Amino acid sequence: MRFSSVISIFILAILGFWTLIHAQQPYEGKATTNCSNTDNSVLGYSCSGLNRSCQAYVTFRSQPPYNSVASISTLLSSDPSQLSAINSVSETASFDTNKLVIVPVNCSCSGNYSQANTSYVVQAGDSFFLIANNTYQGLSNCQALQDQNRRQTSEIFTGERLTIPLRCACPTKNQNDAGIKYLLSYLVTWNDTVSTISIKFGVDTGRSLEANGLSEENPNIYPFTTLLIPLQNPPSSAQTIAPPPPPASPPPPSPSPNSNNSSDKTWVYVVVGVVGGIALMIVLGIIIFVRVFGKSKKRSDLVIVSESFEAREKPLNKKSDEESQDFLESISSIAESIKVYKFKELETATDNFSPSCWISGSVYRGLINGDYAAIKKVSGDVSKEIYLLNKINHFNLVRLSGVCFSDGHWFLVYEYAANGPLSDWICNTNNDGKFLNWTQRVQIALDVATGLNYLHSFTSPPHVHKNIKSSNVLLDSEFRAKIANLAMARSAEGQEGEFALTRHIVGTKGYMAPEYLEHGLVSTKLDVYAFGVLMMEIVSGKEVDALYTEEDMNLSDVLTDVLSKEDGQETLRKFIDPSIQGNYPLELTDLVMRLIDRCLNKNPADRPSMDEITQSLSRILTTSLNWESSNVPGYQFSRSS
Ligand SMILES: *[C@@H]1O[C@H](CO)[C@@H](O)[C@H](O)[C@H]1NC(C)=O
Ligand SMILES: *[C@@H]1O[C@H](CO)[C@@H](O)[C@H](O)[C@H]1NC(C)=O
Ligand SMILES: *[C@@H]1O[C@H](CO)[C@@H](O)[C@H](O)[C@H]1NC(C)=O
Ligand SMILES: *[C@@H]1O[C@H](CO)[C@@H](O)[C@H](O)[C@H]1NC(C)=O
Ligand SMILES: *[C@@H]1O[C@H](CO)[C@@H](O)[C@H](O)[C@H]1NC(C)=O
Ligand SMILES: *[C@@H]1O[C@H](CO)[C@@H](O)[C@H](O)[C@H]1NC(C)=O
Ligand SMILES: *[C@@H]1O[C@H](CO)[C@@H](O)[C@H](O)[C@H]1NC(C)=O
């Protein structure tokens, strides 16, 4: 563990401290449950908050004799009326054993650490460890107790009163700027993962990792330790409901190491940590390579091209079956709109995944309750995508209607798009001579822009899709577009236009913005660039590879070429898909081309926002529709659908 964290920290430091800036309070892991650890860091969360005191929350699992509003309030020096209100119970209520109780506390800085003070009268047989770990369940620890009570030894006496500092923290300036108002010290228990906990509290997993200085490569957490959950709103009792018992016939549990066998598990963690460390080093190597040699090398040598619809960002970080099962249970309790299917149901729906139901890659068409659905088999970590899709609901984003976990694989059930991926329609030779007319093309572009605008501006936090391309845009029976495959989507750090640095250069050749390829910079403007390429495909009827005319020439040069030719209109006309020649309002093509040109701007800050693009395209669509209705006869003739 230690070894791999050292590697990770070392790498992150080299990488340009982006992650460290965002890491708010390092997660100390098992060190806080080890009384012989003498590191100062285990004494508490540091006083790095914007304010020196704040409202904070801790969790506590009801255990006799601390199983009522009154006894828990006393033990943790919380306000009984606030405690009962937040847990939606009366002030005289008792809790079932093991019920997760949310406890509001006042957190403030004392010396170098932030803490919520409470006091405790020592009982016969107590030790610092028993008080910290068993009575306070890990909300405090031996070292902090000893330090606060100014003890040189670990000797304590029955009947004496000790100050108990509970581990809590106040949001840092960064968190405050991101709208985070409270930090909740969550007591980790067996089988918890950062993503299941985050889902419970409706928090982005990335944010939680960040708040604890954890990384996707090394997200391990341990029972009886505290994990900080960054909250925008006060927590509520709905978040403490235990997941329901597993479904009637769960998939057979796979053999997995006993979670109580900590020496085995530590060993696994060490391996995972070392592998993660090595993977990080490789990625770092690639980034340095790209930075140093990128300009002199051909683009195609450097790009890690995704496998279209199946692209997974981190196969290395595969969740264990046990974690997946647990995650599945948490979905069924939180995500009401997502149905958890039994594998049998999916087998029936797809005729045992028969070739006749195969769509492409690992995607099958299934018939569920009389409706078609697209069923995708996935072996990577799906928690991010599920979590994101559960939060969003938009006509232009493919809806996730269900999930299933079986035999080490996830199956995601999506709404079905009858006309398949847009990529099948770009080049008309692919589609039995059927093609999209001008208005349909504008409508599709507008749909994609609207979906992206939603991701960029109306999800919290904002998200970047990161893998916009024609095979990730699906067309329904009305040729309305829906963005699919949010597997690579990630939250956009900071405001639109600001950048975050990524360690994974992943995407699809031809669609990736120059600043991302060269420097790994991620912002919403990445999607704007890819959208420009997509629009170019839509308008020209050429697939992305065919758009790049010369080696190393970039697309905005291609466009500038088209737009600056002396016989402007003529060159432009040649550029537009020949299938629709003559059947589009000429005056609009120039507008569309200029919009594309701006999307492909080398400087991300000069690219328009998706909001602006949506507005331009709406106007273009209105004009196109007017044009269409006044040109009905000729137009109808060329209609494809
Ligand atoms: C506890 O910490 C000490 C000192 O850091 C270390 O030597 C020991 O191995 C740790 N024990 C466990 C169980 O992690
Ligand atoms: C910090 O204190 C100010 C003034 O008391 C308050 O308005 C603000 O909400 C506090 N911020 C946090 C993150 O608690
Ligand atoms: C926390 O502070 C607020 C305001 O200072 C006070 O009203 C409240 O009673 C305090 N809560 C506890 C548990 O001390
Ligand atoms: C706080 O930390 C500083 C630097 O590590 C140390 O010099 C100081 O003694 C600490 N203060 C307290 C009250 O522990
Ligand atoms: C908490 O207790 C410590 C030690 O007894 C004391 O120094 C500190 O001032 C207390 N903090 C608050 C907010 O009461
Ligand atoms: C720590 O406390 C928990 C209950 O909170 C208990 O189940 C566990 O066994 C304790 N750990 C040790 C090492 O005693
Ligand atoms: C953790 O999960 C495993 C497998 O799902 C289960 O057997 C075990 O009982 C769980 N442990 C606890 C404490 O819930």
PDB file of N, CA and C in Angstrom, residues 286-334:
ATOM      1  N   ILE A 286       3.849   7.752 -21.814  1.00  0.00           N
ATOM      2  CA  ILE A 286       3.200   8.111 -23.083  1.00  0.00           C
ATOM      3  C   ILE A 286       3.023   9.625 -23.169  1.00  0.00           C
ATOM      4  N   ILE A 287       2.579  10.212 -22.043  1.00  0.00           N
ATOM      5  CA  ILE A 287       2.343  11.654 -22.078  1.00  0.00           C
ATOM      6  C   ILE A 287       3.638  12.413 -22.334  1.00  0.00           C
ATOM      7  N   ILE A 288       4.695  12.006 -21.629  1.00  0.00           N
ATOM      8  CA  ILE A 288       5.975  12.679 -21.844  1.00  0.00           C
ATOM      9  C   ILE A 288       6.396  12.504 -23.294  1.00  0.00           C
ATOM     10  N   PHE A 289       6.205  11.271 -23.793  1.00  0.00           N
ATOM     11  CA  PHE A 289       6.567  10.974 -25.162  1.00  0.00           C
ATOM     12  C   PHE A 289       5.796  11.894 -26.119  1.00  0.00           C
ATOM     13  N   VAL A 290       4.466  11.999 -25.864  1.00  0.00           N
ATOM     14  CA  VAL A 290       3.645  12.839 -26.729  1.00  0.00           C
ATOM     15  C   VAL A 290       4.112  14.287 -26.652  1.00  0.00           C
ATOM     16  N   ARG A 291       4.412  14.716 -25.404  1.00  0.00           N
ATOM     17  CA  ARG A 291       4.806  16.116 -25.256  1.00  0.00           C
ATOM     18  C   ARG A 291       6.136  16.405 -25.938  1.00  0.00           C
ATOM     19  N   VAL A 292       7.070  15.474 -25.741  1.00  0.00           N
ATOM     20  CA  VAL A 292       8.403  15.739 -26.252  1.00  0.00           C
ATOM     21  C   VAL A 292       8.485  15.505 -27.751  1.00  0.00           C
ATOM     22  N   PHE A 293       7.882  14.383 -28.195  1.00  0.00           N
ATOM     23  CA  PHE A 293       8.071  14.020 -29.590  1.00  0.00           C
ATOM     24  C   PHE A 293       6.850  14.285 -30.441  1.00  0.00           C
ATOM     25  N   GLY A 294       5.745  14.669 -29.750  1.00  0.00           N
ATOM     26  CA  GLY A 294       4.456  14.782 -30.434  1.00  0.00           C
ATOM     27  C   GLY A 294       4.526  15.579 -31.713  1.00  0.00           C
ATOM     28  N   LYS A 295       5.181  16.697 -31.700  1.00  0.00           N
ATOM     29  CA  LYS A 295       5.118  17.590 -32.838  1.00  0.00           C
ATOM     30  C   LYS A 295       5.860  17.038 -34.053  1.00  0.00           C
ATOM     31  N   SER A 296       6.883  16.206 -33.763  1.00  0.00           N
ATOM     32  CA  SER A 296       7.676  15.751 -34.894  1.00  0.00           C
ATOM     33  C   SER A 296       7.177  14.428 -35.455  1.00  0.00           C
ATOM     34  N   LYS A 297       6.229  13.806 -34.758  1.00  0.00           N
ATOM     35  CA  LYS A 297       5.786  12.493 -35.189  1.00  0.00           C
ATOM     36  C   LYS A 297       4.437  12.581 -35.880  1.00  0.00           C
ATOM     37  N   LYS A 298       4.168  11.554 -36.635  1.00  0.00           N
ATOM     38  CA  LYS A 298       2.854  11.497 -37.258  1.00  0.00           C
ATOM     39  C   LYS A 298       1.796  11.272 -36.193  1.00  0.00           C
ATOM     40  N   ARG A 299       0.673  11.941 -36.356  1.00  0.00           N
ATOM     41  CA  ARG A 299      -0.397  11.839 -35.402  1.00  0.00           C
ATOM     42  C   ARG A 299      -0.816  10.386 -35.140  1.00  0.00           C
ATOM     43  N   SER A 300      -0.926   9.624 -36.209  1.00  0.00           N
ATOM     44  CA  SER A 300      -1.496   8.297 -36.051  1.00  0.00           C
ATOM     45  C   SER A 300      -0.637   7.369 -35.191  1.00  0.00           C
ATOM     46  N   ASP A 301       0.628   7.681 -35.032  1.00  0.00           N
ATOM     47  CA  ASP A 301       1.463   6.837 -34.198  1.00  0.00           C
ATOM     48  C   ASP A 301       1.150   7.010 -32.720  1.00  0.00           C
ATOM     49  N   LEU A 302       0.584   8.144 -32.390  1.00  0.00           N
ATOM     50  CA  LEU A 302       0.509   8.503 -30.984  1.00  0.00           C
ATOM     51  C   LEU A 302      -0.850   8.278 -30.377  1.00  0.00           C
ATOM     52  N   VAL A 303      -1.816   8.065 -31.233  1.00  0.00           N
ATOM     53  CA  VAL A 303      -3.179   8.041 -30.739  1.00  0.00           C
ATOM     54  C   VAL A 303      -3.567   6.651 -30.298  1.00  0.00           C
ATOM     55  N   ILE A 304      -4.156   6.591 -29.111  1.00  0.00           N
ATOM     56  CA  ILE A 304      -4.696   5.317 -28.682  1.00  0.00           C
ATOM     57  C   ILE A 304      -6.133   5.317 -29.168  1.00  0.00           C
ATOM     58  N   VAL A 305      -6.375   4.545 -30.188  1.00  0.00           N
ATOM     59  CA  VAL A 305      -7.692   4.601 -30.812  1.00  0.00           C
ATOM     60  C   VAL A 305      -8.644   3.684 -30.067  1.00  0.00           C
ATOM     61  N   SER A 306      -9.792   4.192 -29.761  1.00  0.00           N
ATOM     62  CA  SER A 306     -10.750   3.379 -29.023  1.00  0.00           C
ATOM     63  C   SER A 306     -11.442   2.416 -29.968  1.00  0.00           C
ATOM     64  N   GLU A 307     -11.976   1.336 -29.384  1.00  0.00           N
ATOM     65  CA  GLU A 307     -12.686   0.404 -30.245  1.00  0.00           C
ATOM     66  C   GLU A 307     -14.146   0.795 -30.304  1.00  0.00           C
ATOM     67  N   SER A 308     -14.419   1.846 -30.886  1.00  0.00           N
ATOM     68  CA  SER A 308     -15.760   2.386 -31.110  1.00  0.00           C
ATOM     69  C   SER A 308     -16.684   2.141 -29.923  1.00  0.00           C
ATOM     70  N   PHE A 309     -17.771   1.425 -30.127  1.00  0.00           N
ATOM     71  CA  PHE A 309     -18.836   1.371 -29.140  1.00  0.00           C
ATOM     72  C   PHE A 309     -18.432   0.702 -27.828  1.00  0.00           C
ATOM     73  N   GLU A 310     -17.350  -0.055 -27.851  1.00  0.00           N
ATOM     74  CA  GLU A 310     -16.995  -0.807 -26.645  1.00  0.00           C
ATOM     75  C   GLU A 310     -15.958  -0.105 -25.782  1.00  0.00           C
ATOM     76  N   ALA A 311     -15.553   1.090 -26.196  1.00  0.00           N
ATOM     77  CA  ALA A 311     -14.414   1.714 -25.521  1.00  0.00           C
ATOM     78  C   ALA A 311     -14.597   1.788 -24.014  1.00  0.00           C
ATOM     79  N   ARG A 312     -13.586   1.333 -23.308  1.00  0.00           N
ATOM     80  CA  ARG A 312     -13.581   1.401 -21.853  1.00  0.00           C
ATOM     81  C   ARG A 312     -12.342   2.154 -21.449  1.00  0.00           C
ATOM     82  N   GLU A 313     -12.459   3.011 -20.469  1.00  0.00           N
ATOM     83  CA  GLU A 313     -11.299   3.801 -20.144  1.00  0.00           C
ATOM     84  C   GLU A 313     -10.271   3.037 -19.327  1.00  0.00           C
ATOM     85  N   LYS A 314     -10.719   2.180 -18.437  1.00  0.00           N
ATOM     86  CA  LYS A 314      -9.722   1.569 -17.573  1.00  0.00           C
ATOM     87  C   LYS A 314     -10.030   0.111 -17.248  1.00  0.00           C
ATOM     88  N   PRO A 315      -9.740  -0.746 -18.191  1.00  0.00           N
ATOM     89  CA  PRO A 315      -9.963  -2.162 -17.946  1.00  0.00           C
ATOM     90  C   PRO A 315      -9.147  -2.691 -16.772  1.00  0.00           C
ATOM     91  N   LEU A 316      -8.039  -2.031 -16.454  1.00  0.00           N
ATOM     92  CA  LEU A 316      -7.201  -2.483 -15.347  1.00  0.00           C
ATOM     93  C   LEU A 316      -7.929  -2.429 -14.016  1.00  0.00           C
ATOM     94  N   ASN A 317      -8.869  -1.519 -13.956  1.00  0.00           N
ATOM     95  CA  ASN A 317      -9.495  -1.236 -12.681  1.00  0.00           C
ATOM     96  C   ASN A 317     -10.801  -1.996 -12.512  1.00  0.00           C
ATOM     97  N   LYS A 318     -10.852  -3.165 -13.075  1.00  0.00           N
ATOM     98  CA  LYS A 318     -12.056  -3.978 -13.042  1.00  0.00           C
ATOM     99  C   LYS A 318     -12.467  -4.238 -11.597  1.00  0.00           C
ATOM    100  N   LYS A 319     -13.726  -4.098 -11.342  1.00  0.00           N
ATOM    101  CA  LYS A 319     -14.211  -4.344  -9.990  1.00  0.00           C
ATOM    102  C   LYS A 319     -14.332  -5.845  -9.753  1.00  0.00           C
ATOM    103  N   SER A 320     -14.164  -6.234  -8.513  1.00  0.00           N
ATOM    104  CA  SER A 320     -14.347  -7.641  -8.220  1.00  0.00           C
ATOM    105  C   SER A 320     -15.830  -7.960  -8.281  1.00  0.00           C
ATOM    106  N   ASP A 321     -16.149  -9.231  -8.435  1.00  0.00           N
ATOM    107  CA  ASP A 321     -17.550  -9.635  -8.501  1.00  0.00           C
ATOM    108  C   ASP A 321     -18.297  -9.203  -7.248  1.00  0.00           C
ATOM    109  N   GLU A 322     -17.589  -9.338  -6.138  1.00  0.00           N
ATOM    110  CA  GLU A 322     -18.207  -9.007  -4.860  1.00  0.00           C
ATOM    111  C   GLU A 322     -18.622  -7.530  -4.843  1.00  0.00           C
ATOM    112  N   GLU A 323     -17.687  -6.685  -5.270  1.00  0.00           N
ATOM    113  CA  GLU A 323     -17.977  -5.254  -5.294  1.00  0.00           C
ATOM    114  C   GLU A 323     -19.110  -4.962  -6.262  1.00  0.00           C
ATOM    115  N   SER A 324     -19.061  -5.657  -7.427  1.00  0.00           N
ATOM    116  CA  SER A 324     -20.067  -5.420  -8.438  1.00  0.00           C
ATOM    117  C   SER A 324     -21.448  -5.779  -7.904  1.00  0.00           C
ATOM    118  N   GLN A 325     -21.512  -6.912  -7.199  1.00  0.00           N
ATOM    119  CA  GLN A 325     -22.782  -7.360  -6.655  1.00  0.00           C
ATOM    120  C   GLN A 325     -23.314  -6.319  -5.676  1.00  0.00           C
ATOM    121  N   ASP A 326     -22.390  -5.830  -4.882  1.00  0.00           N
ATOM    122  CA  ASP A 326     -22.754  -4.859  -3.883  1.00  0.00           C
ATOM    123  C   ASP A 326     -23.243  -3.579  -4.536  1.00  0.00           C
ATOM    124  N   PHE A 327     -22.539  -3.208  -5.574  1.00  0.00           N
ATOM    125  CA  PHE A 327     -22.898  -2.016  -6.327  1.00  0.00           C
ATOM    126  C   PHE A 327     -24.284  -2.180  -6.935  1.00  0.00           C
ATOM    127  N   LEU A 328     -24.527  -3.389  -7.456  1.00  0.00           N
ATOM    128  CA  LEU A 328     -25.826  -3.685  -8.065  1.00  0.00           C
ATOM    129  C   LEU A 328     -26.924  -3.485  -7.040  1.00  0.00           C
ATOM    130  N   GLU A 329     -26.676  -3.973  -5.816  1.00  0.00           N
ATOM    131  CA  GLU A 329     -27.686  -3.823  -4.776  1.00  0.00           C
ATOM    132  C   GLU A 329     -27.933  -2.355  -4.476  1.00  0.00           C
ATOM    133  N   SER A 330     -26.858  -1.587  -4.470  1.00  0.00           N
ATOM    134  CA  SER A 330     -27.053  -0.183  -4.148  1.00  0.00           C
ATOM    135  C   SER A 330     -27.830   0.512  -5.268  1.00  0.00           C
ATOM    136  N   ILE A 331     -27.647   0.052  -6.509  1.00  0.00           N
ATOM    137  CA  ILE A 331     -28.408   0.651  -7.610  1.00  0.00           C
ATOM    138  C   ILE A 331     -29.888   0.422  -7.395  1.00  0.00           C
ATOM    139  N   SER A 332     -30.214  -0.844  -7.049  1.00  0.00           N
ATOM    140  CA  SER A 332     -31.638  -1.152  -6.976  1.00  0.00           C
ATOM    141  C   SER A 332     -32.318  -0.329  -5.895  1.00  0.00           C
ATOM    142  N   SER A 333     -31.562   0.106  -4.898  1.00  0.00           N
ATOM    143  CA  SER A 333     -32.216   0.892  -3.858  1.00  0.00           C
ATOM    144  C   SER A 333     -32.243   2.379  -4.188  1.00  0.00           C
ATOM    145  N   ILE A 334     -31.288   2.843  -4.993  1.00  0.00           N
ATOM    146  CA  ILE A 334     -31.187   4.268  -5.237  1.00  0.00           C
ATOM    147  C   ILE A 334     -31.826   4.666  -6.555  1.00  0.00           C
TER     148      ILE A 334
END
